[in-house]
Structures are given as structure tokens and as C-alpha cells.
mmCIF file of C-alpha atoms and ligand atoms in Angstrom:
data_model
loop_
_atom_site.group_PDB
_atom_site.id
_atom_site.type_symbol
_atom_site.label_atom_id
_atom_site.label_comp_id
_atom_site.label_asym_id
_atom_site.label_seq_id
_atom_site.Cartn_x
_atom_site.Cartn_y
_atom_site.Cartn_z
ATOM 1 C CA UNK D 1 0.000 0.000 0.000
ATOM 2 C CA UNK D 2 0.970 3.437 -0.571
ATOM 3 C CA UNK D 3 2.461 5.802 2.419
ATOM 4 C CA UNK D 4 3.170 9.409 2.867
ATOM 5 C CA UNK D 5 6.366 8.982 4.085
ATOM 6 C CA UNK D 6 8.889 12.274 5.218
ATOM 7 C CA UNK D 7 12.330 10.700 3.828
ATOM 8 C CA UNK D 8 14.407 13.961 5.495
ATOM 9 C CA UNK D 9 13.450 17.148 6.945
ATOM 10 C CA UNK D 10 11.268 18.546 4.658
ATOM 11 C CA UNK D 11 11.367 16.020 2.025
ATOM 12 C CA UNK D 12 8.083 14.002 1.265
ATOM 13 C CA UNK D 13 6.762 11.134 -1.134
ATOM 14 C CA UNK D 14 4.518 8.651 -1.511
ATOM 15 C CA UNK D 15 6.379 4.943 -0.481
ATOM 16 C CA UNK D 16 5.327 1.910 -0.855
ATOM 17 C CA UNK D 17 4.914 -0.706 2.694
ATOM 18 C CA UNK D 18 3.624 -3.516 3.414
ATOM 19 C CA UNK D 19 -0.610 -3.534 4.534
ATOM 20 C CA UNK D 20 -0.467 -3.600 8.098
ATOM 21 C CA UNK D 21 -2.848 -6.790 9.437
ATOM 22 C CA UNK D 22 -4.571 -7.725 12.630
ATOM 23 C CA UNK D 23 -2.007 -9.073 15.195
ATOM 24 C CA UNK D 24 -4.923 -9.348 18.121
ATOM 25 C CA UNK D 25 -8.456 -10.093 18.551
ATOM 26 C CA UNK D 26 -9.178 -6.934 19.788
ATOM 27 C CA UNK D 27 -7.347 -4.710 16.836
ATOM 28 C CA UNK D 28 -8.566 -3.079 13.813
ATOM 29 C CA UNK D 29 -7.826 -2.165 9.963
ATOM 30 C CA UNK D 30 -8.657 1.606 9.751
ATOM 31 C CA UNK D 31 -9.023 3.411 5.859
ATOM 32 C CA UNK D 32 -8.376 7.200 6.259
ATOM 33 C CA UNK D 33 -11.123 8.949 4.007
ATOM 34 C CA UNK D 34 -9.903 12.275 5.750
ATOM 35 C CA UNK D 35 -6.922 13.187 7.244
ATOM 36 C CA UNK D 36 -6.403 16.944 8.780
ATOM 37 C CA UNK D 37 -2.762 18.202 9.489
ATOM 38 C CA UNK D 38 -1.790 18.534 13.365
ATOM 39 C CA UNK D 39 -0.230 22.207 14.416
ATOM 40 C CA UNK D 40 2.432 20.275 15.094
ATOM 41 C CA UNK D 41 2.802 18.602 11.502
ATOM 42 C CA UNK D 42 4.663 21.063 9.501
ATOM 43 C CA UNK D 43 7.236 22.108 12.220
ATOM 44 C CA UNK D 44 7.427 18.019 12.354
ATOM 45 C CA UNK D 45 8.568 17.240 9.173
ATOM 46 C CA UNK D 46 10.465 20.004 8.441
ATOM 47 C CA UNK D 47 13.100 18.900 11.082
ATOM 48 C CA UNK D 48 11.989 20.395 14.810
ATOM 49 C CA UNK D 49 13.090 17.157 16.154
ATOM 50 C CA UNK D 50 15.802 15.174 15.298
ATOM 51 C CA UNK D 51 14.619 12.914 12.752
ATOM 52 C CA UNK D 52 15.106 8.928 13.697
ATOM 53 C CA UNK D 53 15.160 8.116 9.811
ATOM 54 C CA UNK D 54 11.820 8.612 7.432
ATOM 55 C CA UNK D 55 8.545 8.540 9.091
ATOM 56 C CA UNK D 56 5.139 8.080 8.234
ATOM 57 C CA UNK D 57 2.991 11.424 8.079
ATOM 58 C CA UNK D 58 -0.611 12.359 9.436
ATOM 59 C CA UNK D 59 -2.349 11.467 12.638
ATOM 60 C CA UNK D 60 -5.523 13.431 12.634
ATOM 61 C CA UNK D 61 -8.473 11.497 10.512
ATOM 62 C CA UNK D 62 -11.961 10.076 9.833
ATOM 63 C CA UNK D 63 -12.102 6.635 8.658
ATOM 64 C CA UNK D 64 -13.701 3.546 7.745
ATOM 65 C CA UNK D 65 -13.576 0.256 9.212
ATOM 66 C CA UNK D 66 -12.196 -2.796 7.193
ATOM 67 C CA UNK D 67 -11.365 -5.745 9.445
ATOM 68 C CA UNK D 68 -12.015 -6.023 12.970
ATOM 69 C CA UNK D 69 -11.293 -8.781 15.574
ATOM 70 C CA UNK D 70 -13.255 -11.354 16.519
ATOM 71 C CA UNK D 71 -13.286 -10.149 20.261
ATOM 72 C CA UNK D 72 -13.877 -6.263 19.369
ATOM 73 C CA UNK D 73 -17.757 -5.655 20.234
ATOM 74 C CA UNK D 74 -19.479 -2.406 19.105
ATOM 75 C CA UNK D 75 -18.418 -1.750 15.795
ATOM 76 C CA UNK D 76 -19.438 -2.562 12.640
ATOM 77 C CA UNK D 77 -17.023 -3.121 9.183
ATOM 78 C CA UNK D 78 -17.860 -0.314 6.940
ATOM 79 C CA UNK D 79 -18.895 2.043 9.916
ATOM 80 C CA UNK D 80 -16.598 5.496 10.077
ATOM 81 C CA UNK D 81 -14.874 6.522 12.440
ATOM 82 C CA UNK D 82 -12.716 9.128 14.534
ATOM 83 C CA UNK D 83 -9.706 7.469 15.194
ATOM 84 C CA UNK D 84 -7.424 8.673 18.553
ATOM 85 C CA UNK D 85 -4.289 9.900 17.427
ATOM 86 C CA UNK D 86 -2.916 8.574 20.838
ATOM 87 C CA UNK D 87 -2.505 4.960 21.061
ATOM 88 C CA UNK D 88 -3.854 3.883 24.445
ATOM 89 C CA UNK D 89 -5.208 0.582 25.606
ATOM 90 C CA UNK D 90 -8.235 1.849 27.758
ATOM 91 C CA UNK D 91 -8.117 -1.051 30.377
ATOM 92 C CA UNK D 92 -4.719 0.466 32.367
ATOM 93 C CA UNK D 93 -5.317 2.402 35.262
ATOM 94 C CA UNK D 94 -4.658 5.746 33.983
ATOM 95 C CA UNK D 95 -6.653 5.153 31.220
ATOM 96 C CA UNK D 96 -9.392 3.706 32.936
ATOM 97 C CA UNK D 97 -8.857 7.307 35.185
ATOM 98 C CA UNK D 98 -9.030 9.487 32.190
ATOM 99 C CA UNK D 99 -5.754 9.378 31.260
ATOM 100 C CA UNK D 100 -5.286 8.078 27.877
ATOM 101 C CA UNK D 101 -2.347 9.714 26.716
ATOM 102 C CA UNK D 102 -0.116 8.269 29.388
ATOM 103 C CA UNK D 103 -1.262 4.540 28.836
ATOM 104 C CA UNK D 104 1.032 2.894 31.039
ATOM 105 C CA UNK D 105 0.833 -0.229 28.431
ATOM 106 C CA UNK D 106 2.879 1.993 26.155
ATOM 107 C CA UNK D 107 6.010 3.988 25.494
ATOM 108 C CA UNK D 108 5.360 7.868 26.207
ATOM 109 C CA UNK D 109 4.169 9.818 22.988
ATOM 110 C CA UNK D 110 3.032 6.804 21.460
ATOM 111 C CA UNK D 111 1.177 8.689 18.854
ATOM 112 C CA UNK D 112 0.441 7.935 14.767
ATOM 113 C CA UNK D 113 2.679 10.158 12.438
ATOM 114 C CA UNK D 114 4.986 10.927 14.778
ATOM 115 C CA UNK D 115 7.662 8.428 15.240
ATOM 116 C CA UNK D 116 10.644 11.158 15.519
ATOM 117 C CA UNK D 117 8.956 11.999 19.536
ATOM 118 C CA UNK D 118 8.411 8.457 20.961
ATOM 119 C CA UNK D 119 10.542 6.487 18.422
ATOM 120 C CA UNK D 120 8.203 3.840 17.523
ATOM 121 C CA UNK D 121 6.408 3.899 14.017
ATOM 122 C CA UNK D 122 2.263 3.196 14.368
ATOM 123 C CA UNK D 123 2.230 4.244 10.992
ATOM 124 C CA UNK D 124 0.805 7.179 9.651
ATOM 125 C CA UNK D 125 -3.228 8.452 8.621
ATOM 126 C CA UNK D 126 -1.858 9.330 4.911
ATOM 127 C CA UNK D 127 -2.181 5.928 4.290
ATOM 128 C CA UNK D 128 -4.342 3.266 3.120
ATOM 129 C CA UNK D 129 -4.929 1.958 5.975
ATOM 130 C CA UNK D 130 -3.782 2.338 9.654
ATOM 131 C CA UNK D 131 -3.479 -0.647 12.516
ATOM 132 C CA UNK D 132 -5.548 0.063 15.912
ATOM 133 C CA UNK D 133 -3.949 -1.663 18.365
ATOM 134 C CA UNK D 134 -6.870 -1.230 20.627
ATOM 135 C CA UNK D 135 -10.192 -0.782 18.478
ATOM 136 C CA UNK D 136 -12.526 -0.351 21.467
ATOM 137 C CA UNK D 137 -11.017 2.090 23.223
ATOM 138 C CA UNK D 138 -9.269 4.050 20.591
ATOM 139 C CA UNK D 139 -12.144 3.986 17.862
ATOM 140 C CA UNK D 140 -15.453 6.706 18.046
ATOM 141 C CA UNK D 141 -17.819 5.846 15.720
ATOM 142 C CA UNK D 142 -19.925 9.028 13.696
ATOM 143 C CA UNK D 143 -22.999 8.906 12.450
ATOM 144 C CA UNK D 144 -23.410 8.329 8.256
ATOM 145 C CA UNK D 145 -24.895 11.852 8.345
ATOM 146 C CA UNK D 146 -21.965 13.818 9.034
ATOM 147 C CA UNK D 147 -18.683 14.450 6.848
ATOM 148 C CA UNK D 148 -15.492 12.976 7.643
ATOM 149 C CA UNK D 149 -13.919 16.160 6.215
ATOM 150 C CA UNK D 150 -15.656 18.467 8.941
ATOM 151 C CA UNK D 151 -14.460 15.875 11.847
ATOM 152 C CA UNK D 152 -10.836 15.030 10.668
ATOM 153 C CA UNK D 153 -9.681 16.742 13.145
ATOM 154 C CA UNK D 154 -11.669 15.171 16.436
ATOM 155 C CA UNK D 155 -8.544 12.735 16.032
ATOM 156 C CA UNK D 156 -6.271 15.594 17.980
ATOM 157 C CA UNK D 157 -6.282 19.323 17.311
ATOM 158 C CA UNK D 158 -10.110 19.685 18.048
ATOM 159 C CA UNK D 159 -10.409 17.807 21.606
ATOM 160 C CA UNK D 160 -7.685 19.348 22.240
ATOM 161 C CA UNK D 161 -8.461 22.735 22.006
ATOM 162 C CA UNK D 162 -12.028 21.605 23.677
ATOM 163 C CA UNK D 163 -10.080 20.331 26.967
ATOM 164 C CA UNK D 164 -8.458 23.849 26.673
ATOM 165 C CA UNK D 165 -11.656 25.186 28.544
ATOM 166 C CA UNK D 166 -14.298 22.311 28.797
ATOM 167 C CA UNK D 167 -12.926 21.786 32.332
ATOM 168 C CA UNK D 168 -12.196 25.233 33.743
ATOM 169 C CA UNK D 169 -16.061 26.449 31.895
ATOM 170 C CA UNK D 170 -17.831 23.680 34.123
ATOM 171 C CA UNK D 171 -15.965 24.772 37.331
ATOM 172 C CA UNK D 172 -17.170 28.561 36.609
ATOM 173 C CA UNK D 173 -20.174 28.389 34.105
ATOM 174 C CA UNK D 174 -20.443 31.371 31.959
ATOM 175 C CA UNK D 175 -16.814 32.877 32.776
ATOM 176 C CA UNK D 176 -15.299 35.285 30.191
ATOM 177 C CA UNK D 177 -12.084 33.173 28.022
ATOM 178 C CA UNK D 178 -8.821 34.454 26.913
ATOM 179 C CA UNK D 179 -7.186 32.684 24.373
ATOM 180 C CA UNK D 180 -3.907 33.636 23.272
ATOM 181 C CA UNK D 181 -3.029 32.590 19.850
ATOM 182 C CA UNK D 182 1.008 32.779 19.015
ATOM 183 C CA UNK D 183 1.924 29.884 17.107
ATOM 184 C CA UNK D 184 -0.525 26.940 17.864
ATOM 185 C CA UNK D 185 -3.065 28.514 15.071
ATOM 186 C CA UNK D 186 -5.978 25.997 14.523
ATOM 187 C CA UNK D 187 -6.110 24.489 18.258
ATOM 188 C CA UNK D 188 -6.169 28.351 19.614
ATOM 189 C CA UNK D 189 -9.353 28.708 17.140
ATOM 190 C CA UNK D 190 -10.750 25.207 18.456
ATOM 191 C CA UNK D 191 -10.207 26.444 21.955
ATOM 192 C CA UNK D 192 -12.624 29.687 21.263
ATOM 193 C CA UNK D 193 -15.144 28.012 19.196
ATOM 194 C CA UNK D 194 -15.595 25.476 22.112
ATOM 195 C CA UNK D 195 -15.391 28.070 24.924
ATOM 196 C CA UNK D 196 -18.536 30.045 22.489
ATOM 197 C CA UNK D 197 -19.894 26.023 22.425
ATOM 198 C CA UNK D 198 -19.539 25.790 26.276
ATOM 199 C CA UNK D 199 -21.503 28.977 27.046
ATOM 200 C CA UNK D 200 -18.513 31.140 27.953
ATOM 201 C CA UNK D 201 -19.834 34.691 29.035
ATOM 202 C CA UNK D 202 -17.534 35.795 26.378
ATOM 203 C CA UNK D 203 -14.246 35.016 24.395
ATOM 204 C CA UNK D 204 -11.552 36.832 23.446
ATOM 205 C CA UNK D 205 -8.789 35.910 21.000
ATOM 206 C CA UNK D 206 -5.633 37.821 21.288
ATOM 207 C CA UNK D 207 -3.031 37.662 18.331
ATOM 208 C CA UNK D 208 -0.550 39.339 16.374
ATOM 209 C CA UNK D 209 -2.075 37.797 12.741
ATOM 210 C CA UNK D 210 -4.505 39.264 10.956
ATOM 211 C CA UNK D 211 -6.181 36.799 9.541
ATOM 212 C CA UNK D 212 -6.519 34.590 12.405
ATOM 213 C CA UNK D 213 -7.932 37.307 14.206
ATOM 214 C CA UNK D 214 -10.689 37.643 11.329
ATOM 215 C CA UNK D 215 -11.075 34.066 11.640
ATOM 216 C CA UNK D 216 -11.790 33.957 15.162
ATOM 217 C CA UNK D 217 -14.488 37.173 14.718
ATOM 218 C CA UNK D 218 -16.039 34.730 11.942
ATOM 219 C CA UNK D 219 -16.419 31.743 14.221
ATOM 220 C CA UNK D 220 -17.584 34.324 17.429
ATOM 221 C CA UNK D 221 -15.038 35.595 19.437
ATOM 222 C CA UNK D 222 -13.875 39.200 19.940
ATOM 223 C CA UNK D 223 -10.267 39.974 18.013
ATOM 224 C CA UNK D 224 -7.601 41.538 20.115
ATOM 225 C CA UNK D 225 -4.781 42.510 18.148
ATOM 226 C CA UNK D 226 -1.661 42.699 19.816
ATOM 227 C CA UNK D 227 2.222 42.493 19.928
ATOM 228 C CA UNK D 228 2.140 40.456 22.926
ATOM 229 C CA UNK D 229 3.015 43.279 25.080
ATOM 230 C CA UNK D 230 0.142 43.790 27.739
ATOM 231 C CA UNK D 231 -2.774 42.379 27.930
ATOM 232 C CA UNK D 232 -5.595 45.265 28.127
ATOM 233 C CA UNK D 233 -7.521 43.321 30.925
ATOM 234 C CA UNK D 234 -7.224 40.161 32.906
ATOM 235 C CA UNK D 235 -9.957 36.944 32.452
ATOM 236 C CA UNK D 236 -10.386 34.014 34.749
ATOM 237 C CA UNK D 237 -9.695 31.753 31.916
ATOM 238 C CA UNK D 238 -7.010 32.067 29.509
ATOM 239 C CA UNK D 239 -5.745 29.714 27.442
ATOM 240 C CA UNK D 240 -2.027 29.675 26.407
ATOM 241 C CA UNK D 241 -1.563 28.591 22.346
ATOM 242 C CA UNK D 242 1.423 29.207 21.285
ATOM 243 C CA UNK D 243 5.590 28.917 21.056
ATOM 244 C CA UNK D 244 7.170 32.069 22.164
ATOM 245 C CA UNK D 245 7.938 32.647 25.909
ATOM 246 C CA UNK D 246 6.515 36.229 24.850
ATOM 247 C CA UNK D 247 3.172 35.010 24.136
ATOM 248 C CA UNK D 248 3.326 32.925 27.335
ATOM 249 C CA UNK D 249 4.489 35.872 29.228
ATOM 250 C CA UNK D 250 1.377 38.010 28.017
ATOM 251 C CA UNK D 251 -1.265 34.936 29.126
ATOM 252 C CA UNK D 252 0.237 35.121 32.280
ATOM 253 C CA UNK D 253 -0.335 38.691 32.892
ATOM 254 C CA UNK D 254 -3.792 38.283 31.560
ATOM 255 C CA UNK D 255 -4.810 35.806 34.357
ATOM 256 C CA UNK D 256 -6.941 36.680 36.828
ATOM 257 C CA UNK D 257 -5.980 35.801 40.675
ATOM 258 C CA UNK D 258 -6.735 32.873 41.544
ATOM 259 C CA UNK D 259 -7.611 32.478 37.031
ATOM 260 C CA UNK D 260 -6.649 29.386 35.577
ATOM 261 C CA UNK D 261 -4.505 29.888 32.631
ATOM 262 C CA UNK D 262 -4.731 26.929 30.768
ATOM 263 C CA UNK D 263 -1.093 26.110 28.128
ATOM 264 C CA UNK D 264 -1.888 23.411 25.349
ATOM 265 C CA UNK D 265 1.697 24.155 24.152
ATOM 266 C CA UNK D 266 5.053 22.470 23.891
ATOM 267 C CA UNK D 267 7.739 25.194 24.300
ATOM 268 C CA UNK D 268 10.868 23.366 22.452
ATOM 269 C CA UNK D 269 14.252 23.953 23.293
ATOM 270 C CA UNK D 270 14.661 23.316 27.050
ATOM 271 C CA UNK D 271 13.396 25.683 29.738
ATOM 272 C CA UNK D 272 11.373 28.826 29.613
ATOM 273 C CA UNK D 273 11.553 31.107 32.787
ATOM 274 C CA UNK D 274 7.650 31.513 34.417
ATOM 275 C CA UNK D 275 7.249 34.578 36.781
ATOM 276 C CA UNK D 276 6.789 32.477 40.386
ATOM 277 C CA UNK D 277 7.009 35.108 42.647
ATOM 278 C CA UNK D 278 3.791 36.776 40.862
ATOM 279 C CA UNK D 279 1.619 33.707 40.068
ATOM 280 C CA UNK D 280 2.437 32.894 44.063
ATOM 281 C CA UNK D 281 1.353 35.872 45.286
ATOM 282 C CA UNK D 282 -1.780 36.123 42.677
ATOM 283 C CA UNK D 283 -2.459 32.548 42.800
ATOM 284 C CA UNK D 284 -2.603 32.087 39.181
ATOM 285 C CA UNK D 285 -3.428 28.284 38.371
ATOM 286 C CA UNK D 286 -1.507 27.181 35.897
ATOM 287 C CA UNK D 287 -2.308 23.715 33.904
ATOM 288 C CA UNK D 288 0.189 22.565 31.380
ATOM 289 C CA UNK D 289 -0.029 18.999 29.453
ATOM 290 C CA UNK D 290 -1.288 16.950 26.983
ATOM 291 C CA UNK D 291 -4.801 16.349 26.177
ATOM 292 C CA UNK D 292 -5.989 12.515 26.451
ATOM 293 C CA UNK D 293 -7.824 11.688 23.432
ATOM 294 C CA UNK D 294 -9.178 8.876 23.328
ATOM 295 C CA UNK D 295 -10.820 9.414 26.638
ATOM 296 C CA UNK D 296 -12.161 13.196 25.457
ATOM 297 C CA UNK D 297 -13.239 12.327 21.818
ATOM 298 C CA UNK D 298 -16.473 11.065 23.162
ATOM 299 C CA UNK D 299 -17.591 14.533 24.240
ATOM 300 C CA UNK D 300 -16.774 16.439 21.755
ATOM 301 C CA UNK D 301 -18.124 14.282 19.074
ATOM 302 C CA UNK D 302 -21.510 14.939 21.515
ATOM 303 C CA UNK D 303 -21.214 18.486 21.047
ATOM 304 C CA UNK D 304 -20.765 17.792 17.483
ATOM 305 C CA UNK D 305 -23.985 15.551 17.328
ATOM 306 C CA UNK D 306 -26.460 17.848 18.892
ATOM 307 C CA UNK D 307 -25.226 20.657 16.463
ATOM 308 C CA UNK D 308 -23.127 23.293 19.016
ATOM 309 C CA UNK D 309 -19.729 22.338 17.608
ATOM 310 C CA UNK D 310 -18.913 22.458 14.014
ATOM 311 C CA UNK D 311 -15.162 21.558 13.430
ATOM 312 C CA UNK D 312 -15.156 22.288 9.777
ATOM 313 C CA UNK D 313 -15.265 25.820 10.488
ATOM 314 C CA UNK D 314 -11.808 26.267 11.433
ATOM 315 C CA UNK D 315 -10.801 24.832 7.898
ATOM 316 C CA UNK D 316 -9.034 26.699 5.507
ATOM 317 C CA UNK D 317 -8.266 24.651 2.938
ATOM 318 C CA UNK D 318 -9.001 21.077 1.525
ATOM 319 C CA UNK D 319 -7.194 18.722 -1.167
ATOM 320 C CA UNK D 320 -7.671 15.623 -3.002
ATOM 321 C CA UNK D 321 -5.522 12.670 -1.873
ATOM 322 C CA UNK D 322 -3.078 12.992 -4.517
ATOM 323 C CA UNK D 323 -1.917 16.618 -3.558
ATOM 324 C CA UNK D 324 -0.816 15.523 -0.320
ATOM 325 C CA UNK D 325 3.048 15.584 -0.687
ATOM 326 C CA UNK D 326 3.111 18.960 -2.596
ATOM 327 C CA UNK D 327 0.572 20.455 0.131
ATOM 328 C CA UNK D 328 1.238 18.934 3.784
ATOM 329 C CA UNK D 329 4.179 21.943 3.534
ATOM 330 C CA UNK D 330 1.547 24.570 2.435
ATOM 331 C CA UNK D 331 0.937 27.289 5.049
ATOM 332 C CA UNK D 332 -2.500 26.889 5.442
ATOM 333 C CA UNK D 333 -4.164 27.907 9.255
ATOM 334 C CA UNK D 334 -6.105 24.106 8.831
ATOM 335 C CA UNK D 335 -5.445 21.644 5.910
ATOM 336 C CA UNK D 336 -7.597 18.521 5.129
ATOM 337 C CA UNK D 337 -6.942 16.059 2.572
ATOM 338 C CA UNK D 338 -9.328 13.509 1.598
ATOM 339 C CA UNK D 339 -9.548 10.693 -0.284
ATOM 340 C CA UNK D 340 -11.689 10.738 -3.987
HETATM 341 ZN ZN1 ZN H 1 -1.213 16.519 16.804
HETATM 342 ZN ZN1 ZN H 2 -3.779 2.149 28.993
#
């Protein structure tokens, strides 16, 4: 079968491997029919980390199901499905607390398309066809009715910016959001389209681009153009999505005391100073990590069901199958490629 494969930093093309197959009784055969590009895709392939040799490319993706199991019960060949881009077991104890994306059955970062972090290949969503490990707990079926295109990203960028505020918005229903966008482009829009989803008293979106910012006003939120300097208020949510220790800084000063400022980032390049005399004495809360998704896709794909979320929105642009290797490069805020 054919693979998107990324042969050296920046490099990528179509190889050929062998069809993965079903080494358990409670895996599965997944076909991506549409495959959205991580944040964290481009930066990826063009060299961020180290590479480990070529790797296989996209973790984010709608599929459909074409061999299952014998002991997998709940899903159906043929159905679709959101797939977790975190490969998790669901039967561990920190799975079975929530935890997915530290399954203690497997090695840290054990993620699709992303081999250079955790060093073992799962194989990659720009495929024709992807091995699930664990079909039951890493497989969310969608209903016929909706498009895998819109829901691509429900594999990662989506729940993740969801978790941004889902948590902090039930602990103080109707408080006004933050979210500060500086390098993490379509999980900061996520993250305000599901604070505007979770009844959020108001959201804000604070950036230096343009056209994110006009983005964000589409989807609901209030644009806040800035250089990252200071923040014009403070919020009792804000949500940090970005990669310079500047836009971190101005989150920080936008917190409330006793706010939560919530980071979905990963700041590379060893440490980044954090202000602890002032978050002590203000008692900013500050929540840093990844988000667990095969334990969180459920409720967004409720959201999604009863018509309060709507993904797609933060798409910007959308190719056939075939343009994959000239466009997974592309700048693009969100990029979805699907299958003819
Ligand atoms: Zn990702
Ligand atoms: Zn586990």
C-alpha cells in the first residue's frame, strides 16, 4: 500500500509498505477517508526534532472500518470513524482514570505520524490503511450523516483545544475566556469556538495575525490585536496557544488571581523562565499537558452531534488525496486532505 512517508526534513513522497494486518483479537484495519494536518505537523517534518530516519505522516483522521477482531464488540465493518491519534489501551489504570495519553501499556508519545517523539512507528493516517492496536477504546464511531472532512480533526487538534476550557467552563459556568493565539493557530481557534460552544460569558482571541484574528471574529469571538506586550484586561480563563515565551508571558499577565490559565503548548528547546514570585502571590493556576484523546473524543463528538460544535469551520483549505506531498508543507491555518 501506498504511504506518505517524510524521507528527510522537509522532504516528502509517496512509499510503498507492506498492509499492516490484525495481530490481536481486539485490533482493527482503519481506511483514512480524511486526514487533517496537526499544528504540530509542519514544524514536524520540516526537522523540529531530530529525525530517527523517514517517518510516516498524518495522525488526525476520519475513517472507515475494514477488518475487525473477533473479540472487538461495538463496531461494525464499513462504519466510520474518529480514530485517537494517541494509542492507548483503555483497560490500564490511567486510562481507565481518564488518562489516555499516558497509557502505562505503552512507550510515552506513542502517537500515529509521529515516530521522531516516541521512536516507535504506528504508521501514519496518509495511508491506506492504519493498525488500531486497541479498536474499542481508541475507535469513536460518527454517524453516516456527518462528513469525515468536517471531523478530521476530532482525532487531535479539536479535543484538544475543547479540553483547553471544557474543564475550567464547568468549574465557573459562563466565565469570560482568553485565548492567546502565538503559534498553535488551529487548536487556539478550536479552543474559542468550544469556549462560544460551552456557554462562555464571552471570548476573546488575542493575536498578532490578521487573519486569524478575522477568523476567530467569523467563528464568534472578539479579536484583540496585539504584539504580545500587555494584555488590556485580565480573564479568569485564559488559554495559552502558542511557542514564544513572549506570548506565554502576556497569558500570564492576563490571568486573573486565583484564574486558571490553561497552556496546550510544547515550548521546544529546554526551559522557559515563568514569573513564580507573581503567580504565588496572585495565585494564578496554571495547567500545562497533553490532552488525552481517546478518553475526550467522546464529548466532543456529543457536542458535534447535537449541532453546538462544528469543526469544519476552522478549515481553511481542503485537497484531493493525490496533492498531499506537494501540500502537507503549504501554510495553510487548517489543511484537510481527503480521499476521492
Ligand atoms: Zn497533533
Ligand atoms: Zn492504557
Amino acid at each position: 500500500m501506498r504511504q506518505l512517508t517524510c524521507v528527510s526534513a522537509g522532504k516528502l513522497e509517496w512509499r510503498e509498505v507492506p498492509e499492516p494486518a490484525l495481530a490481536g483479537d481486539g485490533e482493527a484495519l482503519v481506511r483514512p477517508l480524511a486526514v487533517a494536518r496537526c499544528d504540530i505537523d509542519r514544524p514536524l517534518a520540516s526537522g523540529l526534532v531530530p529525525l530517527r530516519g523517514p517517518f510516516a505522516l498524518g495522525h488526525e483522521c476520519v475513517g472507515e472500518l475494514i477488518a475487525l477482531g473477533g473479540a472487538v464488540r461495538g463496531l461494525a465493518l464499513g462504519q466510520r470513524v474518529v480514530v485517537s491519534f494517541q494509542v492507548s489501551c483503555g483497560g490500564c489504570g490511567r486510562c481507565r482514570a481518564g488518562h489516555s495519553a499516558l497509557c502505562e501499556r505503552l512507550p510515552t508519545l506513542s502517537d500515529y505520524g509521529m515516530q521522531p517523539l516516541s521512536g516507535v512507528e504506528y504508521g501514519g493516517m496518509l495511508s491506506d490503511a492504519i493498525r488500531v492496536p486497541f479498536a474499542r477504546a481508541m475507535l469513536h464511531p460518527i454517524p453516516p450523516s456527518l462528513d469525515p472532512v468536517e471531523l478530521a480533526s476530532v482525532s487531535d487538534n479539536a479535543t484538544d483545544g475543547w479540553r483547553a476550557v471544557a474543564p475550567h467552563l464547568a468549574a465557573s459556568p459562563g466565565a469570560e475566556v482568553l485565548v492567546v493565539s502565538h503559534g498553535v493557530d488551529s487548536i487556539s481557534l478550536y479552543a474559542a469556538q468550544a469556549a462560544l460552544a460551552l456557554g462562555a460569558g464571552r471570548v476573546d482571541f488575542a493575536s498578532a495575525d490578521a487573519a486569524l484574528l478575522e477568523h476567530a471574529e467569523k467563528l464568534g469571538a472578539s479579536a484583540v490585536a496585539t504584539d504580545l506586550a500587555k494584555p488590556p484586561r485580565s480573564y479568569p480563563i485564559v488559554v495559552d496557544a502558542g511557542l514564544s515565551p513572549a506570548g506565554l508571558t502576556y497569558a500570564l499577565r492576563a490571568t486573573e488571581p486565583e484564574g486558571v490559565l490553561q497552556s496546550v503548548s510544547y515550548y521546544p528547546g529546554g526551559a522557559v523562565e515563568l514569573p513564580l514570585v507573581r503567580m504565588y502571590t496572585l495565585g494564578v493556576r496554571f495547567r500545562v499537558g497533553r490532552c488525552h484523546a481517546a478518553a475526550q473524543i467522546p464529548e466532543v463528538l456529543k457536542l458535534v452531534e447535537a449541532g453546538r460544535l462544528r469543526p469544519g469551520a476552522v478549515t481553511t483549505r481542503v485537497v484531493d488525496w493525490e496533492e498531499a506531498p506537494a501540500a502537507w508543507l503549504e501554510p495553510a491555518t487548517k489543511l484537510v486532505v481527503r480521499r476521492a
